[in-house]
XYZ file of C-alpha atoms in Angstrom:
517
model
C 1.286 -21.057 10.492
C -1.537 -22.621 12.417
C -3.900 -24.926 10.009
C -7.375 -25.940 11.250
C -8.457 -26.807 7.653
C -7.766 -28.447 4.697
C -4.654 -27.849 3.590
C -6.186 -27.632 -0.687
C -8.361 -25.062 0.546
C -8.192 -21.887 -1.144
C -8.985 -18.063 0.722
C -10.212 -16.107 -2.264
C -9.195 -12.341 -1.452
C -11.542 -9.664 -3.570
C -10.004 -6.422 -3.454
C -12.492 -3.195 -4.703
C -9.944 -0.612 -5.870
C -9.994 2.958 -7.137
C -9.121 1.771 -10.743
C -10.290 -1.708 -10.565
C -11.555 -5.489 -8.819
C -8.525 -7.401 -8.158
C -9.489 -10.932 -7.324
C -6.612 -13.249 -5.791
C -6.606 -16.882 -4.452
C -4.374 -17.607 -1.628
C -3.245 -21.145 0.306
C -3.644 -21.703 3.870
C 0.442 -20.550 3.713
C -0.196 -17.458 2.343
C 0.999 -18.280 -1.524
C -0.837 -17.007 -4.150
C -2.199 -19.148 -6.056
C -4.311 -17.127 -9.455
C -5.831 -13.540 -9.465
C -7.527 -11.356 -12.113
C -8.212 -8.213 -12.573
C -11.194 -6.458 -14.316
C -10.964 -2.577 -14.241
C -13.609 0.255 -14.502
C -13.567 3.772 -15.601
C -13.200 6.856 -13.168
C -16.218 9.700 -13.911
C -14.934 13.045 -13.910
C -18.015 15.248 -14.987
C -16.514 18.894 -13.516
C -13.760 19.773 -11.971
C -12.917 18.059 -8.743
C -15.692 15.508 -8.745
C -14.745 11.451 -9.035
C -16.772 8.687 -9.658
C -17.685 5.519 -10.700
C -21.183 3.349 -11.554
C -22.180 0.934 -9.028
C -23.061 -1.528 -11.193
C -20.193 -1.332 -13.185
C -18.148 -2.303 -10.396
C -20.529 -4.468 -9.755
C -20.265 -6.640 -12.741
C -16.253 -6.415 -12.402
C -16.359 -7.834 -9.155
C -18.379 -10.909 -10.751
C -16.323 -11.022 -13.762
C -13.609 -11.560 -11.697
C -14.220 -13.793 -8.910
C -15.494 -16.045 -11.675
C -12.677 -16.016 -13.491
C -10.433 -16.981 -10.098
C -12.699 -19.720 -9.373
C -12.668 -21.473 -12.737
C -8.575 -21.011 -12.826
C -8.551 -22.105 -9.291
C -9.346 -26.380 -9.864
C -9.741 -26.641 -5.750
C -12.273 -26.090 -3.245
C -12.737 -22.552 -2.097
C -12.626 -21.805 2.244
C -14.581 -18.367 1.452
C -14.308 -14.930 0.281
C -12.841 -12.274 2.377
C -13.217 -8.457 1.031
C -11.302 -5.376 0.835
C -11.840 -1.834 -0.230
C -10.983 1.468 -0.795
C -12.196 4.117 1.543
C -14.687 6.875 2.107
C -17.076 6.093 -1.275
C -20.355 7.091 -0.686
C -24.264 5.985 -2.497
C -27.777 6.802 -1.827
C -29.777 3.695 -2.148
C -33.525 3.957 -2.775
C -35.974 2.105 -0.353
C -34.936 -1.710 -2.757
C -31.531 -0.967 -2.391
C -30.720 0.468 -5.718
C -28.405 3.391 -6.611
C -29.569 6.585 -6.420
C -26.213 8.236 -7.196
C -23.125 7.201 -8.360
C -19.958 6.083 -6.348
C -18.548 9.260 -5.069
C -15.168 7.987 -4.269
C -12.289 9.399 -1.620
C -10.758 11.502 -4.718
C -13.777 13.902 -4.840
C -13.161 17.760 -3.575
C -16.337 18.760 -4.577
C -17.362 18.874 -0.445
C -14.056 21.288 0.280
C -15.610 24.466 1.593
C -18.445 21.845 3.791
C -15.041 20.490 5.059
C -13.405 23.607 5.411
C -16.773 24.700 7.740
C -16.557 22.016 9.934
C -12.782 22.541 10.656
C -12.933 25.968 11.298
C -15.686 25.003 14.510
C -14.177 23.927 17.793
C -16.230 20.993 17.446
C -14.452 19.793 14.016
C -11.351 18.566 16.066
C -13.541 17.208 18.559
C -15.268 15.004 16.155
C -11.978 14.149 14.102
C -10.871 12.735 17.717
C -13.975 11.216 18.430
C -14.448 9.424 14.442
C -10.938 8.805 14.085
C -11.387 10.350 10.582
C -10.068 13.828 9.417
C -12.745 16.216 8.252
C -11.595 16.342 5.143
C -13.983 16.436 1.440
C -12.515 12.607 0.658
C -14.816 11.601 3.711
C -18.349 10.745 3.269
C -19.828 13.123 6.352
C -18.814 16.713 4.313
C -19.708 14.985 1.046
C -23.875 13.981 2.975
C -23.450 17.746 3.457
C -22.407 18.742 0.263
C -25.301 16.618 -1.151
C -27.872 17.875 1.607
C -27.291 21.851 0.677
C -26.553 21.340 -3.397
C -28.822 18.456 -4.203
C -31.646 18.451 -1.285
C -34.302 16.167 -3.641
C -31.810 13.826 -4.422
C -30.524 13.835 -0.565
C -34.044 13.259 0.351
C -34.884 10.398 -1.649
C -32.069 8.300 0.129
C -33.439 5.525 1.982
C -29.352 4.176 2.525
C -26.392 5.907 2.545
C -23.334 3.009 2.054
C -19.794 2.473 1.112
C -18.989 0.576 -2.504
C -18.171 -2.699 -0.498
C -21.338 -2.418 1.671
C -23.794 -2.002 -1.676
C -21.252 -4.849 -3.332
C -22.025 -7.194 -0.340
C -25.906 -6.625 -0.240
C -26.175 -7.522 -3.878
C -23.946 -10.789 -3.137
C -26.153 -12.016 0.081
C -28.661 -9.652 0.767
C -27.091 -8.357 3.914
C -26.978 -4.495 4.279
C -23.878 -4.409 6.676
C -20.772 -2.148 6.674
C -17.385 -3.314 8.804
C -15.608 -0.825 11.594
C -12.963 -0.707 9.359
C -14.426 0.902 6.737
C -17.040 3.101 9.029
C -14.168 4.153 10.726
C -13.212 5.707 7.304
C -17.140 7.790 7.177
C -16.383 10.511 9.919
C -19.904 9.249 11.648
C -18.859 5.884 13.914
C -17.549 6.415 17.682
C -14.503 4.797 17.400
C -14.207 4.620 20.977
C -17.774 2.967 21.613
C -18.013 1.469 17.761
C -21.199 2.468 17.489
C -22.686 5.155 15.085
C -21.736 8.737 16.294
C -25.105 10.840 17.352
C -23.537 14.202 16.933
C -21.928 13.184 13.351
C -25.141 12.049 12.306
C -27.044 14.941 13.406
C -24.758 17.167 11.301
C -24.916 14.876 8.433
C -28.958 14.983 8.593
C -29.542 11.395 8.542
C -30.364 8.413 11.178
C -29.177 5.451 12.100
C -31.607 3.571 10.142
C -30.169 5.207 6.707
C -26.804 3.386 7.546
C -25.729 -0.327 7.637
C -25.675 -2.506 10.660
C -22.203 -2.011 12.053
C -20.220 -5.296 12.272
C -16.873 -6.948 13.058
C -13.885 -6.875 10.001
C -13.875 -10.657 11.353
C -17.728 -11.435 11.374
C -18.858 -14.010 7.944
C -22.104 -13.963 5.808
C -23.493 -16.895 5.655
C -23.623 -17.399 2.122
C -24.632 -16.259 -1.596
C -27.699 -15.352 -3.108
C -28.627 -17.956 -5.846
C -27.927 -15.266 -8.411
C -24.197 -14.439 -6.874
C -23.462 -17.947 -7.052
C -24.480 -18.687 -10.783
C -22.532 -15.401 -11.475
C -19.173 -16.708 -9.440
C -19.933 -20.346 -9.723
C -19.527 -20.785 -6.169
C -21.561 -22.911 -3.670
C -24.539 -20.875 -2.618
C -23.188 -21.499 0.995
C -19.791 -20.394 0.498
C -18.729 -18.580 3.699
C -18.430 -14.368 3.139
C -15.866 -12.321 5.629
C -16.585 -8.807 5.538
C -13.181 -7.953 5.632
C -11.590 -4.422 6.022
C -10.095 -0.993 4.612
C -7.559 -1.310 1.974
C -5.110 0.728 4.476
C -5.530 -0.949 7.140
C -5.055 -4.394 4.982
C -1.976 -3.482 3.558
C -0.026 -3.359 7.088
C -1.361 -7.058 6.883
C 0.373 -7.530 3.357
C 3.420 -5.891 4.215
C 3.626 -7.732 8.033
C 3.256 -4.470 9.521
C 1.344 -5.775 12.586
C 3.570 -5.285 15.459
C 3.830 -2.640 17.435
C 6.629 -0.133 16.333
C 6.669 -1.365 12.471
C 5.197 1.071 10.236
C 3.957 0.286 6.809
C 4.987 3.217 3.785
C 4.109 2.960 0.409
C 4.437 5.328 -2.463
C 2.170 4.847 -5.846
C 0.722 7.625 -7.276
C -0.375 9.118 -3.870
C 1.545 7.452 -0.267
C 0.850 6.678 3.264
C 2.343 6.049 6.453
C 0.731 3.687 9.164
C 1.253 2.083 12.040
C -0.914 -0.824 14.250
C -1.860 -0.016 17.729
C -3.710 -1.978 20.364
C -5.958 1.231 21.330
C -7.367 3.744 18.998
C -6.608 7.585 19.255
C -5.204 10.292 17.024
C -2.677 13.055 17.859
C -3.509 16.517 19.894
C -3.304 18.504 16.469
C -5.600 15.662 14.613
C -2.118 15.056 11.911
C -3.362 11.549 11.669
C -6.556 8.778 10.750
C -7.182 6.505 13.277
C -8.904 3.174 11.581
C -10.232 -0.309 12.434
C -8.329 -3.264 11.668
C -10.173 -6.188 14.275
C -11.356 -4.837 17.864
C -7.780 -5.605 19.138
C -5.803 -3.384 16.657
C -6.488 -0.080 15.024
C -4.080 1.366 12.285
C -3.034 5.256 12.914
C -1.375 6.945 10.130
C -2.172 9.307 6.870
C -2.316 9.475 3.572
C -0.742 12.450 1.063
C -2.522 12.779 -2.314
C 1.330 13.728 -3.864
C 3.548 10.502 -4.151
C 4.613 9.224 -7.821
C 2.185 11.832 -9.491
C 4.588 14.223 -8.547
C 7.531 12.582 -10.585
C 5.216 12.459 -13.191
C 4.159 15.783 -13.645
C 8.275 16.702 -13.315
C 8.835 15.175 -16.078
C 5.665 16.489 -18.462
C 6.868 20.395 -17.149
C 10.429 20.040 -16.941
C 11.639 17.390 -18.914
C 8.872 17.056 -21.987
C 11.656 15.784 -24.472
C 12.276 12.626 -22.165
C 8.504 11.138 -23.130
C 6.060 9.144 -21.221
C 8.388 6.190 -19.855
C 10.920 8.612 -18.817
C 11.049 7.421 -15.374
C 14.775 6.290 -15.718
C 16.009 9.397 -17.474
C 14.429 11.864 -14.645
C 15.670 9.746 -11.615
C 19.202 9.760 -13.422
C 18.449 13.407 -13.656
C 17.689 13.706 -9.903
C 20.868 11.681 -8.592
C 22.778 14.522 -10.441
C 22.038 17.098 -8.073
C 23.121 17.374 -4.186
C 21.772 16.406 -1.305
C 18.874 19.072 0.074
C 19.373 20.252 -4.077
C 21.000 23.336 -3.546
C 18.863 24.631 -1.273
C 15.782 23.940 -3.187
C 12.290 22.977 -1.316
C 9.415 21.972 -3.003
C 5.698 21.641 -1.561
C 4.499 18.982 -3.827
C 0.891 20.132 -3.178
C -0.255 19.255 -6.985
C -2.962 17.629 -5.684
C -4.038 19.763 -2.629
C -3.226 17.485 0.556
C -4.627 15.175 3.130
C -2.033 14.182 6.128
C -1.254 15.767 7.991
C -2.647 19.321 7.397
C -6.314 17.745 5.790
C -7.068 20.800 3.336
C -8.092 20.946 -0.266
C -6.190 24.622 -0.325
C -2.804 23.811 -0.678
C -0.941 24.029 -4.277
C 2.431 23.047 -4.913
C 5.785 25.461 -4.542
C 9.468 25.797 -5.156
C 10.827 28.133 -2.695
C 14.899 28.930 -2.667
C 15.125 28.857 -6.497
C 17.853 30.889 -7.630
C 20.064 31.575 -10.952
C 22.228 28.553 -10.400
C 19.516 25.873 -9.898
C 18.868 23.306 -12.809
C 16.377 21.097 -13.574
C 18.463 18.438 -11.792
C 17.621 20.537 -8.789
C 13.790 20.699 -9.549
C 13.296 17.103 -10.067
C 15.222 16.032 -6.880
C 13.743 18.709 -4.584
C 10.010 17.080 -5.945
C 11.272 13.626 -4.551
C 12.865 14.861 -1.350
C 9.352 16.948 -0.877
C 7.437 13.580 -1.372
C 9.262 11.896 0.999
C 9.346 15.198 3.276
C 5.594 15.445 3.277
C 5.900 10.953 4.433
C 8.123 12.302 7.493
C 5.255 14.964 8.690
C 3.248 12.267 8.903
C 5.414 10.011 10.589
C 6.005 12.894 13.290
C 2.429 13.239 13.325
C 1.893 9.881 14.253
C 4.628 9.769 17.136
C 2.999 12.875 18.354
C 0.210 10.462 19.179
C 1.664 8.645 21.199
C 3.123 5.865 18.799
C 6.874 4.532 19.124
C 8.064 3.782 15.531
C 11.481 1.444 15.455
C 11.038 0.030 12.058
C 9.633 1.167 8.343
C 8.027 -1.233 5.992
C 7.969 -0.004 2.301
C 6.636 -0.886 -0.937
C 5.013 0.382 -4.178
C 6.342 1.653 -7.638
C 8.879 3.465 -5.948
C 10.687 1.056 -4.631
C 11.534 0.289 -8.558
C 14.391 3.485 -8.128
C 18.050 3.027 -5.694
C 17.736 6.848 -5.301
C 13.854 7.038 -4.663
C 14.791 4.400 -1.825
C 17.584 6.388 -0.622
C 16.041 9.515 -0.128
C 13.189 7.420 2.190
C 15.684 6.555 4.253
C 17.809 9.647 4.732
C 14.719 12.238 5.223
C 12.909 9.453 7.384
C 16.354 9.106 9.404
C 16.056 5.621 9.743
C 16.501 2.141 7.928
C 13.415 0.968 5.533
C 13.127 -1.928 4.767
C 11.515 -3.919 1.329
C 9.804 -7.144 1.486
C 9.826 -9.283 -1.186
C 6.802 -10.334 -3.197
C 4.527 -7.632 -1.593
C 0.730 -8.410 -2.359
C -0.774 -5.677 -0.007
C -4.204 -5.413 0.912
C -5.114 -8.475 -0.905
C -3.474 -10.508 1.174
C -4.559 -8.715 4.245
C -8.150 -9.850 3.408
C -7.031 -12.890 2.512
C -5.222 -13.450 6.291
C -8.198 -11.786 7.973
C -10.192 -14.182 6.283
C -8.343 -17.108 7.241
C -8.292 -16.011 10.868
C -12.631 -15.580 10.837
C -12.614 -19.092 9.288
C -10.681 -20.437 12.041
C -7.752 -21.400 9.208
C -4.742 -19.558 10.956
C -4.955 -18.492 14.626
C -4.353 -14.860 13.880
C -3.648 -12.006 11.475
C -0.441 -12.016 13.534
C 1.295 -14.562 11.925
C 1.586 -12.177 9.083
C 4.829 -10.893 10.361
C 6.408 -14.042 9.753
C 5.094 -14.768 6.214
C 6.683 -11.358 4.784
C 10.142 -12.152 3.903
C 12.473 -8.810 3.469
C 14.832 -8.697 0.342
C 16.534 -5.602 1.389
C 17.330 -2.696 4.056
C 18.459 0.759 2.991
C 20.602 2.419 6.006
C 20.427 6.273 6.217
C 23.147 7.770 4.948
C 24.532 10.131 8.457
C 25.239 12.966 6.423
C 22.566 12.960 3.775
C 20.169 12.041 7.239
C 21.660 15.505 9.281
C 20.974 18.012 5.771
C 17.704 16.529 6.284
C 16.886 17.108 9.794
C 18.139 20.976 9.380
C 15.426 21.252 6.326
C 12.263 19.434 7.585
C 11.523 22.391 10.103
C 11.402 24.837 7.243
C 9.660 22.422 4.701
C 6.631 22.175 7.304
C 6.718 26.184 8.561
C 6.239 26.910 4.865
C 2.960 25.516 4.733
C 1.661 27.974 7.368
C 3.234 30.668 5.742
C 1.601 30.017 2.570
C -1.868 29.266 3.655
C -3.202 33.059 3.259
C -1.535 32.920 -0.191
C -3.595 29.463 -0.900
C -6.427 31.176 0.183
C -6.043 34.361 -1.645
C -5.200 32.125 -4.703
C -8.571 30.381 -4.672
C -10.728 33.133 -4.007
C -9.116 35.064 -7.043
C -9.539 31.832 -9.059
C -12.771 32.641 -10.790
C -11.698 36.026 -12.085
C -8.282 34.264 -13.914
C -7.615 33.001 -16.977
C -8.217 28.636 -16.079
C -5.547 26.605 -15.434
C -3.150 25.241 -18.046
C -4.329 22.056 -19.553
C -1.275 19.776 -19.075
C 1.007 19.647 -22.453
C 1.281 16.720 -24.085
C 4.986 15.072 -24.562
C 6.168 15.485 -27.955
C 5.844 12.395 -30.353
């Protein structure tokens, strides 16, 4: 790596999360050096609505960035920022919060979503925005908000992301990056500008959104009450930074062309970085900013280790909350392709590739002879299934994938691993130490700071502990069931439908049970 600076000089990486601020302090060679973590609550007030206070997060990000700096005992280059995607807040003409933080979990926008998808148009402006029309993204939640809550939707002088509101209260810059606009449905990504058509179905203007700027461009410094709060030099340099997504190819040295990132927490994603931005014909797949030289195509599923979970709460109850072990254990004990067995893991509707909050979850092929064995391995191999859709989804735009990057809790499981590997049909590798999109700030930070050359060199800081081969045979059982695991979505869809329109007359859903103590 490529030093311009001092070499004590610390990149301080402040990563906005769903469940909390992660601050981490980086060298100049990438090593991390002290991080903290102050989390905040999620708001679920009905059904299918997320969110979180402002100012909570707010006060986390503070808390936390102060903490980092008095750990650190060295000079600090600058902060660099990431966060996740498609929040949305109504400011009032001084900047303050209007509503909540309605994050990328909410559904409440579904049937606004559902509209737009149904026009000729929708596709049209999923190409156009790079984003899916989908209820996690803030255009069909402004509509949501504009035909349920029209005084509140009115009284918005701003609409902004979490970061963008974080960063105005830090330096008094109302600015949002193309990463994260890239995430809204309403920016061009073609001409990076602010999309007329979006905003005209959105019912706001130009000057209710933040001044587009580069992932790369720097703030020039803090306001005097951000710095007392941090204890940081008022001047300390600012990098807008990025999406957490798009970051984590960063963290996982997913840059070159070919390598796809994959990770599986609770939810999972697939991406890929390309030098030009487009999605597929069928609009499978997000297109997203990384700099103005790469973009990051790929999806996201809302079913990855929540599914595991919830096998174990319906099937295996005895087991108890850590029973990760016992159900994998369970899993290996059944075949390859168990039995037949295919499960939709659709607990938690879907995003990529299909981008609809109808879907629900299915076993289809059960019959007398199938265990639970059977159930909890068909829930993995759908997980990882529902990774490969997404991975044909982004081929089918156009983008040659040679190599697979993974990381996250799964990664913890031999069998988890191997079943990647067999239903993606090709080796995955792990690195080690993976700090994801923390360290992706941190690197895009260095390279607006003039500390590395480029975000490039993240391929060669990423050192991988281990490859998983595809098994042939496990690989070929596969390939024969993928077809029929993504036909049975289509066949389903009236059922989803009919399910949801019948849903008010029905007794409500089962509360989940509680494991026995």
């Amino acid at each position: 790596m490529t030093e311009t600076g001092g070499r004590r000089d610390a990149m301080i990486a402040v990563d906005i999360g769903t469940a909390s601020a992660k601050v981490v302090a980086y060298d100049t060679q990438g090593h991390q050096l002290t991080q903290y973590g102050v989390p905040y609550p999620l708001d679920e007030p009905q059904p299918g609505w997320a969110e979180q206070d402002p100012l909570r997060v707010h006060a986390a990000v503070l808390e936390a960035i102060g903490a980092v700096v008095a750990d650190l005992g060295r000079p600090v280059a600058g902060l660099a920022f990431s966060t996740a995607m498609h929040s949305l807040i109504g400011l009032d003409a001084d900047g303050e919060p209007i509503t909540p933080s309605i994050i990328w979990a909410d559904a409440r926008a579904s049937r606004q979503a559902e509209r737009l998808r149904a026009v000729p148009s929708g596709l049209a402006l999923h190409r156009r925005t790079g984003t899916p029309v989908h209820p996690m993204a803030p255009l069909p939640k402004l509509l949501w908000l504009a035909e349920q809550e029209p005084q509140l939707f009115g009284r918005a002088a701003y609409w902004v992301g979490i970061k963008d509101w974080i960063l105005l209260r830090l330096c008094d810059e109302l600015v949002t990056d193309h990463s994260v606009a890239s995430g809204t449905g309403l920016m061009d990504i073609h001409r990076l500008a602010w999309d007329p058509e979006a905003l005209g179905i959105a019912g706001i203007t130009e000057a209710q959104l933040p001044r587009l700027v580069s992932t790369t461009a720097v703030l020039p410094g803090l306001t005097a009450e951000a710095a007392a709060a941090t204890r940081l030099p008022r001047r300390t340099p600012v990098v807008v930074g990025a999406g957490d997504g798009p970051l984590a190819n960063l963290g996982l040295g997913a840059v070159a062309p070919g390598v796809m990132a994959c990770s599986i927490g609770t939810s999972g994603a697939m991406r890929v970085v390309v030098e030009h931005p487009g999605v597929d014909p069928l609009g499978g797949v997000y297109c997203y900013a990384l700099t103005e030289r790469r973009w990051v195509v790929g999806g996201a599923i809302n079913n990855g280790g929540v599914v595991l979970d919830w096998a174990g709460d319906a099937l295996a109850p005895e087991l108890g909350e850590d029973a990760e072990e016992e159900l994998l254990a369970l899993a290996a004990r059944a075949p390859v392709g168990s039995g037949g067995l295919i499960m939709l893991p659709y607990l938690l509707s879907e995003r990529a590739p299909h981008w609809s909050a109808l879907p629900r979850g299915a076993y289809v092929g059960l019959t007398h002879g199938h265990r639970r064995s059977h159930l909890v391995r068909a829930a993995i191999e759908g997980v990882c299934q529902q990774l490969a859709l997404v991975l044909a989804s982004v081929r089918a735009a156009g983008n040659e994938v040679h190599e697979v990057r993974a990381s996250g809790g799964f990664a913890r499981s031999d069998l988890w691993r191997q079943i990647l590997a067999d239903v993606l049909g090709m080796p995955v590798r792990f690195p080690a130490g993976h700090e994801g999109s923390s360290l992706g700030a941190a690197l895009l930070g260095m390279q607006a700071l003039g500390r590395i050359a480029s975000v490039d060199v993240a391929a060669d800081l990423v050192r991988i502990e281990e490859t998983v081969q595809p098994d042939a045979a496990a690989a070929a059982t596969y390939a024969t069931l993928l077809p029929l695991f993504s036909e049975l979505y289509d066949a389903l869809v009236p059922t989803f439908t009919s399910l949801r329109r019948l849903a008010p007359g029905l007794p409500p859903e089962p509360v989940p049970t509680p494991p026995p103590l």
